[in-house]
């Protein structure tokens, strides 16, 4: 209803005298009046106009007022138009029926002009108020729905943030532990490493001295001869230097491990820095070594490294390592899942394998890292969801559904890179990460 335009009223009556009385009265009160002389013609008019109120005669040739009322109320557009029946004074059952069909009121013939106007006014006002109420209700409902949507979004975000915090916390705890261990073993390594060289020199001197003794005293006493024999001096001479050499190699290996651990735990997460991606991959593989090793169910998981030439990459080392960790851990999970029901011999015939390939893009702007496993692979419907927060196909307690969502965030949001997945169900999965060599360049 529009308040700037006069209200429209439709009179439905077959009696010209009635029509005239009502028309004049309503017209002079400022209403815009339409007329229909039968139920049928009223319904036709209602297809074109939507009046604010209908005055409907009960007794008419053709379809009567009741029937007309019923039919017009069946049309959704007309349902809210108030209908006032016009009936003779004594027709009580008509009035009852009229109300039951949805009429809001009735007026009795012969008409009292004041009464007609008063009733029409009241119902138009009521109708107006009703309409306002309805639209306010609608607005309220809309607002409630919007707010509910906002709230549930916020809640979801909070849950995700909480889980992410836990994951970050775990990663940083792991980082601290690893850094701590690396630091602690550094000292003992350095004094063992530092003593091997003098030990080798002392040994040479001692052997020289023995040789000299043997030369100056070619005939030692029986006890000495016996001891030389029992300790197998010749063998010691040959073996001792080798033993020290292998200790030297062992120490070198521990030094490398400690170096890798420190590289994995690089805690400077806030600022991008130049980072050797291969060092990141190697140190992550080292941390996962215990999961790659052979056990009673399967041989060792083979790791094939096809490393290409890569420059140092400007990135956040710790988060990048976290991505490698998440993807490699998933690959191991997928391999273990695929191993289920296969015997040691069967697995050995078609070994578990993870292939890590790195390349520089043709234009040399991006580093491309592919991590592929020959585990379970994944069907299309799973592949579509793996980057969603909390999506996991693993048992409760085993999977959090966060690894790939966080990896996506790190690669795409924090490094303007790309992370893609290819897979053949039952055969293999491959994750391909593309990151810009220089932080200012994003992947388009
Ligand atoms: N290499 C893979 N092979 C098969 N499925 C994988 C692989 N990596 C990830 N997925 C699927 O993606 C899901 C989500 O992985 P992720 O976000 O790391 O969560 P989670 O490992 O805790 O389940 C996994 O549950 C798994 O279904
Ligand atoms: Mg995972």
GROMACS .gro file of C-alpha atoms and ligand atoms in nm:
model
  472
    1UNK     CA    1   0.000   0.000   0.000
    2UNK     CA    2   0.135   0.335  -0.095
    3UNK     CA    3   0.049   0.621   0.138
    4UNK     CA    4   0.096   0.894  -0.121
    5UNK     CA    5  -0.166   0.742  -0.354
    6UNK     CA    6  -0.536   0.708  -0.269
    7UNK     CA    7  -0.641   0.364  -0.149
    8UNK     CA    8  -0.808   0.151  -0.413
    9UNK     CA    9  -1.133  -0.026  -0.341
   10UNK     CA   10  -1.309  -0.283  -0.556
   11UNK     CA   11  -1.688  -0.304  -0.529
   12UNK     CA   12  -1.839  -0.633  -0.645
   13UNK     CA   13  -2.219  -0.614  -0.673
   14UNK     CA   14  -2.481  -0.691  -0.937
   15UNK     CA   15  -2.724  -0.424  -0.815
   16UNK     CA   16  -2.669  -0.085  -0.991
   17UNK     CA   17  -2.838   0.108  -0.711
   18UNK     CA   18  -2.610  -0.037  -0.448
   19UNK     CA   19  -2.312   0.028  -0.667
   20UNK     CA   20  -2.407   0.387  -0.713
   21UNK     CA   21  -2.460   0.452  -0.342
   22UNK     CA   22  -2.128   0.294  -0.248
   23UNK     CA   23  -1.939   0.448  -0.539
   24UNK     CA   24  -2.051   0.801  -0.451
   25UNK     CA   25  -1.986   0.760  -0.083
   26UNK     CA   26  -1.634   0.614  -0.126
   27UNK     CA   27  -1.539   0.842  -0.410
   28UNK     CA   28  -1.627   1.151  -0.211
   29UNK     CA   29  -1.422   1.016   0.079
   30UNK     CA   30  -1.118   1.025  -0.153
   31UNK     CA   31  -1.085   0.659  -0.251
   32UNK     CA   32  -1.015   0.530  -0.595
   33UNK     CA   33  -1.304   0.297  -0.677
   34UNK     CA   34  -1.328   0.004  -0.920
   35UNK     CA   35  -1.646  -0.181  -1.002
   36UNK     CA   36  -1.728  -0.537  -1.100
   37UNK     CA   37  -2.084  -0.649  -1.160
   38UNK     CA   38  -2.029  -1.021  -1.113
   39UNK     CA   39  -1.795  -1.263  -0.939
   40UNK     CA   40  -1.641  -1.361  -1.271
   41UNK     CA   41  -1.569  -1.007  -1.374
   42UNK     CA   42  -1.423  -0.934  -1.028
   43UNK     CA   43  -1.177  -1.223  -1.070
   44UNK     CA   44  -1.082  -1.095  -1.415
   45UNK     CA   45  -1.018  -0.746  -1.273
   46UNK     CA   46  -0.808  -0.891  -0.995
   47UNK     CA   47  -0.572  -1.033  -1.252
   48UNK     CA   48  -0.490  -0.675  -1.349
   49UNK     CA   49  -0.531  -0.465  -1.034
   50UNK     CA   50  -0.455  -0.528  -0.670
   51UNK     CA   51  -0.701  -0.321  -0.466
   52UNK     CA   52  -0.640  -0.242  -0.101
   53UNK     CA   53  -0.987  -0.365  -0.004
   54UNK     CA   54  -1.280  -0.552  -0.161
   55UNK     CA   55  -1.648  -0.497  -0.089
   56UNK     CA   56  -1.820  -0.817  -0.193
   57UNK     CA   57  -2.195  -0.883  -0.231
   58UNK     CA   58  -2.309  -1.231  -0.125
   59UNK     CA   59  -2.604  -1.288  -0.355
   60UNK     CA   60  -2.513  -1.255  -0.720
   61UNK     CA   61  -2.609  -1.440  -1.037
   62UNK     CA   62  -2.335  -1.669  -1.167
   63UNK     CA   63  -2.079  -1.742  -0.896
   64UNK     CA   64  -2.191  -1.597  -0.567
   65UNK     CA   65  -1.989  -1.395  -0.320
   66UNK     CA   66  -1.872  -1.697  -0.122
   67UNK     CA   67  -1.742  -1.874  -0.428
   68UNK     CA   68  -1.577  -1.554  -0.551
   69UNK     CA   69  -1.412  -1.505  -0.212
   70UNK     CA   70  -1.283  -1.861  -0.208
   71UNK     CA   71  -1.139  -1.836  -0.559
   72UNK     CA   72  -0.970  -1.502  -0.506
   73UNK     CA   73  -0.819  -1.618  -0.179
   74UNK     CA   74  -0.665  -1.909  -0.366
   75UNK     CA   75  -0.450  -1.670  -0.563
   76UNK     CA   76  -0.141  -1.587  -0.350
   77UNK     CA   77  -0.130  -1.227  -0.465
   78UNK     CA   78  -0.481  -1.161  -0.329
   79UNK     CA   79  -0.455  -1.344   0.000
   80UNK     CA   80  -0.386  -1.037   0.207
   81UNK     CA   81  -0.654  -0.812   0.057
   82UNK     CA   82  -0.922  -0.760   0.322
   83UNK     CA   83  -1.268  -0.861   0.201
   84UNK     CA   84  -1.583  -0.707   0.353
   85UNK     CA   85  -1.904  -0.889   0.272
   86UNK     CA   86  -2.229  -0.706   0.203
   87UNK     CA   87  -2.532  -0.889   0.324
   88UNK     CA   88  -2.896  -0.830   0.418
   89UNK     CA   89  -2.964  -0.759   0.785
   90UNK     CA   90  -3.123  -1.095   0.873
   91UNK     CA   91  -2.888  -1.338   0.699
   92UNK     CA   92  -2.697  -1.455   1.009
   93UNK     CA   93  -2.568  -1.780   0.856
   94UNK     CA   94  -2.423  -1.577   0.569
   95UNK     CA   95  -2.217  -1.372   0.810
   96UNK     CA   96  -2.079  -1.682   0.980
   97UNK     CA   97  -1.987  -1.841   0.649
   98UNK     CA   98  -1.831  -1.518   0.529
   99UNK     CA   99  -1.595  -1.507   0.828
  100UNK     CA  100  -1.508  -1.871   0.782
  101UNK     CA  101  -1.400  -1.793   0.423
  102UNK     CA  102  -1.161  -1.523   0.540
  103UNK     CA  103  -1.376  -1.211   0.536
  104UNK     CA  104  -1.263  -0.942   0.780
  105UNK     CA  105  -1.606  -0.789   0.832
  106UNK     CA  106  -1.952  -0.743   0.691
  107UNK     CA  107  -2.185  -0.452   0.632
  108UNK     CA  108  -2.557  -0.482   0.613
  109UNK     CA  109  -2.795  -0.349   0.355
  110UNK     CA  110  -2.946  -0.100   0.329
  111UNK     CA  111  -2.617   0.088   0.374
  112UNK     CA  112  -2.553   0.357   0.630
  113UNK     CA  113  -2.290   0.575   0.465
  114UNK     CA  114  -2.112   0.658   0.789
  115UNK     CA  115  -2.095   0.295   0.889
  116UNK     CA  116  -1.958   0.191   0.550
  117UNK     CA  117  -1.687   0.457   0.565
  118UNK     CA  118  -1.602   0.380   0.926
  119UNK     CA  119  -1.560   0.008   0.859
  120UNK     CA  120  -1.366   0.060   0.537
  121UNK     CA  121  -1.131   0.301   0.716
  122UNK     CA  122  -1.072   0.068   1.008
  123UNK     CA  123  -0.990  -0.226   0.784
  124UNK     CA  124  -0.765  -0.030   0.558
  125UNK     CA  125  -0.573   0.086   0.864
  126UNK     CA  126  -0.562  -0.263   1.007
  127UNK     CA  127  -0.444  -0.394   0.676
  128UNK     CA  128  -0.178  -0.126   0.660
  129UNK     CA  129  -0.055  -0.211   1.008
  130UNK     CA  130  -0.059  -0.580   0.924
  131UNK     CA  131   0.149  -0.519   0.620
  132UNK     CA  132   0.397  -0.314   0.819
  133UNK     CA  133   0.416  -0.589   1.077
  134UNK     CA  134   0.476  -0.847   0.809
  135UNK     CA  135   0.756  -0.650   0.650
  136UNK     CA  136   0.910  -0.579   0.988
  137UNK     CA  137   0.894  -0.946   1.063
  138UNK     CA  138   1.060  -1.027   0.736
  139UNK     CA  139   1.333  -0.777   0.804
  140UNK     CA  140   1.383  -0.915   1.150
  141UNK     CA  141   1.402  -1.269   1.020
  142UNK     CA  142   1.651  -1.160   0.758
  143UNK     CA  143   1.861  -0.988   1.020
  144UNK     CA  144   1.847  -1.287   1.252
  145UNK     CA  145   1.951  -1.514   0.965
  146UNK     CA  146   2.238  -1.282   0.874
  147UNK     CA  147   2.354  -1.260   1.230
  148UNK     CA  148   2.329  -1.636   1.277
  149UNK     CA  149   2.534  -1.687   0.963
  150UNK     CA  150   2.792  -1.437   1.086
  151UNK     CA  151   2.806  -1.600   1.427
  152UNK     CA  152   2.848  -1.950   1.295
  153UNK     CA  153   3.117  -1.825   1.060
  154UNK     CA  154   3.296  -1.661   1.352
  155UNK     CA  155   3.262  -1.976   1.557
  156UNK     CA  156   3.407  -2.184   1.277
  157UNK     CA  157   3.693  -1.939   1.236
  158UNK     CA  158   3.760  -1.956   1.607
  159UNK     CA  159   3.769  -2.334   1.606
  160UNK     CA  160   4.005  -2.328   1.312
  161UNK     CA  161   4.225  -2.069   1.481
  162UNK     CA  162   4.233  -2.273   1.797
  163UNK     CA  163   4.336  -2.587   1.612
  164UNK     CA  164   4.590  -2.391   1.416
  165UNK     CA  165   4.733  -2.254   1.736
  166UNK     CA  166   4.763  -2.605   1.872
  167UNK     CA  167   4.934  -2.720   1.554
  168UNK     CA  168   5.167  -2.418   1.552
  169UNK     CA  169   5.235  -2.475   1.918
  170UNK     CA  170   5.325  -2.837   1.847
  171UNK     CA  171   5.549  -2.734   1.560
  172UNK     CA  172   5.725  -2.475   1.768
  173UNK     CA  173   5.760  -2.720   2.057
  174UNK     CA  174   5.912  -2.966   1.811
  175UNK     CA  175   6.132  -2.690   1.676
  176UNK     CA  176   6.251  -2.598   2.024
  177UNK     CA  177   6.316  -2.959   2.114
  178UNK     CA  178   6.509  -3.021   1.796
  179UNK     CA  179   6.707  -2.699   1.833
  180UNK     CA  180   6.779  -2.786   2.196
  181UNK     CA  181   6.900  -3.136   2.111
  182UNK     CA  182   7.114  -3.003   1.826
  183UNK     CA  183   7.268  -2.748   2.058
  184UNK     CA  184   7.332  -2.999   2.334
  185UNK     CA  185   7.504  -3.255   2.113
  186UNK     CA  186   7.721  -2.989   1.954
  187UNK     CA  187   7.967  -2.970   2.244
  188UNK     CA  188   8.032  -3.342   2.284
  189UNK     CA  189   8.059  -3.373   1.906
  190UNK     CA  190   8.316  -3.100   1.890
  191UNK     CA  191   8.537  -3.246   2.160
  192UNK     CA  192   8.521  -3.597   2.014
  193UNK     CA  193   8.588  -3.454   1.669
  194UNK     CA  194   8.866  -3.236   1.805
  195UNK     CA  195   9.037  -3.532   1.977
  196UNK     CA  196   9.038  -3.773   1.688
  197UNK     CA  197   9.320  -3.601   1.506
  198UNK     CA  198   9.561  -3.593   1.805
  199UNK     CA  199   9.463  -3.954   1.881
  200UNK     CA  200   9.568  -4.050   1.528
  201UNK     CA  201   9.898  -3.866   1.575
  202UNK     CA  202   9.966  -4.029   1.915
  203UNK     CA  203   9.891  -4.365   1.763
  204UNK     CA  204  10.137  -4.309   1.483
  205UNK     CA  205  10.403  -4.212   1.742
  206UNK     CA  206  10.334  -4.519   1.953
  207UNK     CA  207  10.352  -4.749   1.653
  208UNK     CA  208  10.676  -4.579   1.553
  209UNK     CA  209  10.810  -4.642   1.901
  210UNK     CA  210  10.714  -5.011   1.891
  211UNK     CA  211  10.880  -5.045   1.554
  212UNK     CA  212  11.190  -4.886   1.698
  213UNK     CA  213  11.190  -5.126   1.994
  214UNK     CA  214  11.155  -5.421   1.761
  215UNK     CA  215  11.442  -5.293   1.557
  216UNK     CA  216  11.673  -5.226   1.856
  217UNK     CA  217  11.572  -5.539   2.046
  218UNK     CA  218  11.503  -5.801   1.782
  219UNK     CA  219  11.501  -6.073   2.050
  220UNK     CA  220  11.248  -5.966   2.318
  221UNK     CA  221  11.191  -6.173   2.630
  222UNK     CA  222  10.952  -6.468   2.631
  223UNK     CA  223  10.679  -6.272   2.818
  224UNK     CA  224  10.688  -5.992   2.561
  225UNK     CA  225  10.681  -6.236   2.272
  226UNK     CA  226  10.386  -6.411   2.429
  227UNK     CA  227  10.196  -6.088   2.480
  228UNK     CA  228  10.265  -5.971   2.122
  229UNK     CA  229  10.114  -6.292   2.005
  230UNK     CA  230   9.816  -6.291   2.236
  231UNK     CA  231   9.711  -5.934   2.155
  232UNK     CA  232   9.779  -5.990   1.784
  233UNK     CA  233   9.994  -5.682   1.744
  234UNK     CA  234  10.001  -5.708   1.365
  235UNK     CA  235   9.622  -5.693   1.351
  236UNK     CA  236   9.602  -5.400   1.592
  237UNK     CA  237   9.851  -5.209   1.377
  238UNK     CA  238   9.627  -5.258   1.079
  239UNK     CA  239   9.290  -5.213   1.248
  240UNK     CA  240   9.348  -4.927   1.491
  241UNK     CA  241   9.389  -4.654   1.226
  242UNK     CA  242   9.083  -4.784   1.042
  243UNK     CA  243   8.886  -4.779   1.362
  244UNK     CA  244   8.980  -4.417   1.419
  245UNK     CA  245   8.886  -4.338   1.057
  246UNK     CA  246   8.542  -4.484   1.096
  247UNK     CA  247   8.498  -4.290   1.419
  248UNK     CA  248   8.585  -3.981   1.220
  249UNK     CA  249   8.319  -4.066   0.960
  250UNK     CA  250   8.065  -4.129   1.237
  251UNK     CA  251   8.137  -3.794   1.393
  252UNK     CA  252   8.100  -3.627   1.054
  253UNK     CA  253   7.762  -3.789   1.017
  254UNK     CA  254   7.648  -3.672   1.359
  255UNK     CA  255   7.769  -3.322   1.272
  256UNK     CA  256   7.556  -3.333   0.957
  257UNK     CA  257   7.252  -3.448   1.152
  258UNK     CA  258   7.297  -3.172   1.404
  259UNK     CA  259   7.329  -2.924   1.119
  260UNK     CA  260   7.006  -3.056   0.962
  261UNK     CA  261   6.823  -3.038   1.292
  262UNK     CA  262   6.922  -2.678   1.334
  263UNK     CA  263   6.816  -2.606   0.979
  264UNK     CA  264   6.475  -2.763   1.044
  265UNK     CA  265   6.430  -2.564   1.361
  266UNK     CA  266   6.523  -2.225   1.220
  267UNK     CA  267   6.304  -2.016   1.439
  268UNK     CA  268   6.316  -1.686   1.253
  269UNK     CA  269   5.963  -1.721   1.123
  270UNK     CA  270   5.866  -1.358   1.097
  271UNK     CA  271   6.095  -1.250   0.817
  272UNK     CA  272   6.158  -1.404   0.479
  273UNK     CA  273   6.517  -1.508   0.423
  274UNK     CA  274   6.722  -1.692   0.165
  275UNK     CA  275   6.677  -2.062   0.218
  276UNK     CA  276   6.811  -2.377   0.058
  277UNK     CA  277   6.496  -2.576  -0.024
  278UNK     CA  278   6.696  -2.899  -0.054
  279UNK     CA  279   6.833  -2.849   0.294
  280UNK     CA  280   6.471  -2.808   0.413
  281UNK     CA  281   6.361  -3.128   0.239
  282UNK     CA  282   6.661  -3.322   0.369
  283UNK     CA  283   6.621  -3.208   0.727
  284UNK     CA  284   6.248  -3.288   0.719
  285UNK     CA  285   6.320  -3.633   0.578
  286UNK     CA  286   6.573  -3.678   0.855
  287UNK     CA  287   6.315  -3.594   1.122
  288UNK     CA  288   6.079  -3.846   0.959
  289UNK     CA  289   6.350  -4.111   0.927
  290UNK     CA  290   6.207  -4.324   1.206
  291UNK     CA  291   5.883  -4.354   1.009
  292UNK     CA  292   6.062  -4.441   0.684
  293UNK     CA  293   6.275  -4.718   0.837
  294UNK     CA  294   6.199  -5.085   0.782
  295UNK     CA  295   5.985  -5.258   1.046
  296UNK     CA  296   5.843  -5.606   1.092
  297UNK     CA  297   5.553  -5.532   0.854
  298UNK     CA  298   5.738  -5.376   0.565
  299UNK     CA  299   6.078  -5.294   0.419
  300UNK     CA  300   6.214  -4.939   0.434
  301UNK     CA  301   6.020  -4.677   0.239
  302UNK     CA  302   6.240  -4.580  -0.049
  303UNK     CA  303   6.299  -4.207  -0.094
  304UNK     CA  304   6.411  -4.105  -0.441
  305UNK     CA  305   6.552  -3.756  -0.466
  306UNK     CA  306   6.554  -3.595  -0.808
  307UNK     CA  307   6.692  -3.261  -0.705
  308UNK     CA  308   6.743  -3.006  -0.980
  309UNK     CA  309   6.947  -2.690  -0.967
  310UNK     CA  310   6.775  -2.441  -0.740
  311UNK     CA  311   6.892  -2.101  -0.624
  312UNK     CA  312   6.833  -1.996  -0.265
  313UNK     CA  313   6.463  -1.914  -0.222
  314UNK     CA  314   6.341  -1.606  -0.038
  315UNK     CA  315   6.089  -1.756   0.204
  316UNK     CA  316   5.996  -1.837   0.564
  317UNK     CA  317   6.208  -2.147   0.631
  318UNK     CA  318   6.018  -2.291   0.928
  319UNK     CA  319   5.670  -2.272   0.771
  320UNK     CA  320   5.809  -2.414   0.444
  321UNK     CA  321   5.958  -2.703   0.641
  322UNK     CA  322   5.621  -2.747   0.808
  323UNK     CA  323   5.460  -2.783   0.464
  324UNK     CA  324   5.717  -3.047   0.363
  325UNK     CA  325   5.656  -3.221   0.694
  326UNK     CA  326   5.275  -3.226   0.646
  327UNK     CA  327   5.293  -3.354   0.289
  328UNK     CA  328   5.563  -3.614   0.357
  329UNK     CA  329   5.378  -3.738   0.668
  330UNK     CA  330   5.061  -3.773   0.459
  331UNK     CA  331   5.256  -3.968   0.195
  332UNK     CA  332   5.381  -4.208   0.463
  333UNK     CA  333   5.024  -4.241   0.599
  334UNK     CA  334   4.895  -4.318   0.249
  335UNK     CA  335   5.166  -4.581   0.197
  336UNK     CA  336   5.087  -4.746   0.529
  337UNK     CA  337   4.719  -4.744   0.446
  338UNK     CA  338   4.792  -4.904   0.107
  339UNK     CA  339   5.006  -5.169   0.278
  340UNK     CA  340   4.714  -5.295   0.484
  341UNK     CA  341   4.642  -5.656   0.400
  342UNK     CA  342   4.965  -5.695   0.201
  343UNK     CA  343   5.241  -5.925   0.322
  344UNK     CA  344   5.603  -5.820   0.370
  345UNK     CA  345   5.695  -6.011   0.053
  346UNK     CA  346   5.418  -5.848  -0.150
  347UNK     CA  347   5.527  -5.503  -0.040
  348UNK     CA  348   5.889  -5.587  -0.117
  349UNK     CA  349   5.793  -5.689  -0.470
  350UNK     CA  350   5.630  -5.350  -0.526
  351UNK     CA  351   5.813  -5.129  -0.277
  352UNK     CA  352   5.674  -4.823  -0.102
  353UNK     CA  353   5.831  -4.522  -0.258
  354UNK     CA  354   5.832  -4.145  -0.219
  355UNK     CA  355   5.980  -3.940  -0.500
  356UNK     CA  356   6.086  -3.584  -0.430
  357UNK     CA  357   6.159  -3.381  -0.741
  358UNK     CA  358   6.269  -3.019  -0.759
  359UNK     CA  359   6.298  -2.791  -1.059
  360UNK     CA  360   6.334  -2.431  -1.151
  361UNK     CA  361   6.055  -2.307  -1.380
  362UNK     CA  362   6.149  -2.227  -1.740
  363UNK     CA  363   6.148  -1.854  -1.672
  364UNK     CA  364   6.358  -1.921  -1.359
  365UNK     CA  365   6.112  -1.726  -1.143
  366UNK     CA  366   5.969  -2.020  -0.947
  367UNK     CA  367   6.087  -2.323  -0.759
  368UNK     CA  368   5.872  -2.629  -0.825
  369UNK     CA  369   5.872  -2.907  -0.570
  370UNK     CA  370   5.688  -3.232  -0.636
  371UNK     CA  371   5.630  -3.496  -0.370
  372UNK     CA  372   5.482  -3.817  -0.505
  373UNK     CA  373   5.394  -4.142  -0.332
  374UNK     CA  374   5.268  -4.474  -0.464
  375UNK     CA  375   5.018  -4.517  -0.179
  376UNK     CA  376   4.639  -4.518  -0.179
  377UNK     CA  377   4.584  -4.227  -0.416
  378UNK     CA  378   4.250  -4.052  -0.376
  379UNK     CA  379   3.917  -4.048  -0.555
  380UNK     CA  380   3.781  -3.723  -0.699
  381UNK     CA  381   3.537  -3.654  -0.414
  382UNK     CA  382   3.817  -3.668  -0.155
  383UNK     CA  383   4.061  -3.476  -0.374
  384UNK     CA  384   3.813  -3.191  -0.391
  385UNK     CA  385   3.808  -3.143  -0.014
  386UNK     CA  386   4.159  -3.212   0.111
  387UNK     CA  387   4.254  -2.844   0.152
  388UNK     CA  388   3.947  -2.771   0.366
  389UNK     CA  389   3.995  -2.715   0.736
  390UNK     CA  390   3.919  -3.020   0.947
  391UNK     CA  391   3.869  -3.247   0.647
  392UNK     CA  392   4.022  -3.586   0.721
  393UNK     CA  393   3.958  -3.943   0.616
  394UNK     CA  394   4.171  -4.075   0.901
  395UNK     CA  395   4.053  -4.222   1.229
  396UNK     CA  396   3.990  -3.985   1.518
  397UNK     CA  397   4.315  -3.922   1.701
  398UNK     CA  398   4.516  -4.004   1.391
  399UNK     CA  399   4.415  -3.725   1.158
  400UNK     CA  400   4.330  -3.365   1.241
  401UNK     CA  401   4.244  -3.252   0.891
  402UNK     CA  402   4.467  -2.949   0.939
  403UNK     CA  403   4.792  -3.040   0.765
  404UNK     CA  404   4.693  -2.951   0.411
  405UNK     CA  405   4.473  -2.656   0.506
  406UNK     CA  406   4.767  -2.501   0.691
  407UNK     CA  407   5.003  -2.591   0.408
  408UNK     CA  408   4.770  -2.421   0.162
  409UNK     CA  409   4.765  -2.110   0.377
  410UNK     CA  410   5.144  -2.105   0.407
  411UNK     CA  411   5.206  -2.156   0.036
  412UNK     CA  412   4.922  -1.951  -0.113
  413UNK     CA  413   4.867  -1.673   0.141
  414UNK     CA  414   5.211  -1.633   0.292
  415UNK     CA  415   5.424  -1.703  -0.016
  416UNK     CA  416   5.190  -1.615  -0.304
  417UNK     CA  417   5.259  -1.962  -0.438
  418UNK     CA  418   5.052  -2.250  -0.561
  419UNK     CA  419   4.982  -2.598  -0.432
  420UNK     CA  420   4.828  -2.855  -0.662
  421UNK     CA  421   4.743  -3.219  -0.636
  422UNK     CA  422   4.724  -3.497  -0.892
  423UNK     CA  423   4.625  -3.849  -0.814
  424UNK     CA  424   4.520  -4.181  -0.949
  425UNK     CA  425   4.299  -4.364  -0.701
  426UNK     CA  426   4.460  -4.688  -0.585
  427UNK     CA  427   4.792  -4.593  -0.743
  428UNK     CA  428   4.957  -4.264  -0.652
  429UNK     CA  429   4.926  -3.906  -0.530
  430UNK     CA  430   5.143  -3.613  -0.620
  431UNK     CA  431   5.159  -3.272  -0.452
  432UNK     CA  432   5.319  -2.995  -0.652
  433UNK     CA  433   5.428  -2.677  -0.479
  434UNK     CA  434   5.529  -2.370  -0.675
  435UNK     CA  435   5.690  -2.080  -0.490
  436UNK     CA  436   5.842  -1.763  -0.624
  437UNK     CA  437   6.221  -1.744  -0.598
  438UNK     CA  438   6.191  -1.378  -0.502
  439UNK     CA  439   5.930  -1.296  -0.241
  440UNK     CA  440   5.790  -1.000  -0.436
  441UNK     CA  441   5.679  -1.222  -0.725
  442UNK     CA  442   5.354  -1.418  -0.687
  443UNK     CA  443   5.221  -1.706  -0.893
  444UNK     CA  444   4.947  -1.586  -1.124
  445LIG     N1  445   4.942  -3.849  -0.018
  445LIG     C1  446   4.812  -3.870   0.002
  445LIG     N2  447   4.750  -3.981  -0.047
  445LIG     C2  448   4.617  -4.002  -0.026
  445LIG     N3  449   4.536  -3.919   0.042
  445LIG     C3  450   4.592  -3.807   0.094
  445LIG     C4  451   4.731  -3.777   0.078
  445LIG     N4  452   4.756  -3.659   0.139
  445LIG     C5  453   4.639  -3.618   0.193
  445LIG     N5  454   4.540  -3.707   0.167
  445LIG     C6  455   4.399  -3.694   0.208
  445LIG     O1  456   4.377  -3.562   0.250
  445LIG     C7  457   4.318  -3.562   0.380
  445LIG     C8  458   4.356  -3.435   0.453
  445LIG     O2  459   4.493  -3.431   0.484
  445LIG     P1  460   4.545  -3.340   0.602
  445LIG     O3  461   4.491  -3.202   0.583
  445LIG     O4  462   4.693  -3.353   0.613
  445LIG     O5  463   4.473  -3.399   0.730
  445LIG     P2  464   4.501  -3.539   0.805
  445LIG     O6  465   4.632  -3.592   0.755
  445LIG     O7  466   4.505  -3.501   0.948
  445LIG     O8  467   4.385  -3.627   0.769
  445LIG     C9  468   4.367  -3.690   0.442
  445LIG     O9  469   4.281  -3.733   0.547
  445LIG    C10  470   4.365  -3.784   0.324
  445LIG    O10  471   4.235  -3.834   0.300
  446LIG    MG1  472   4.807  -3.479   0.747
   0.00000   0.00000   0.00000
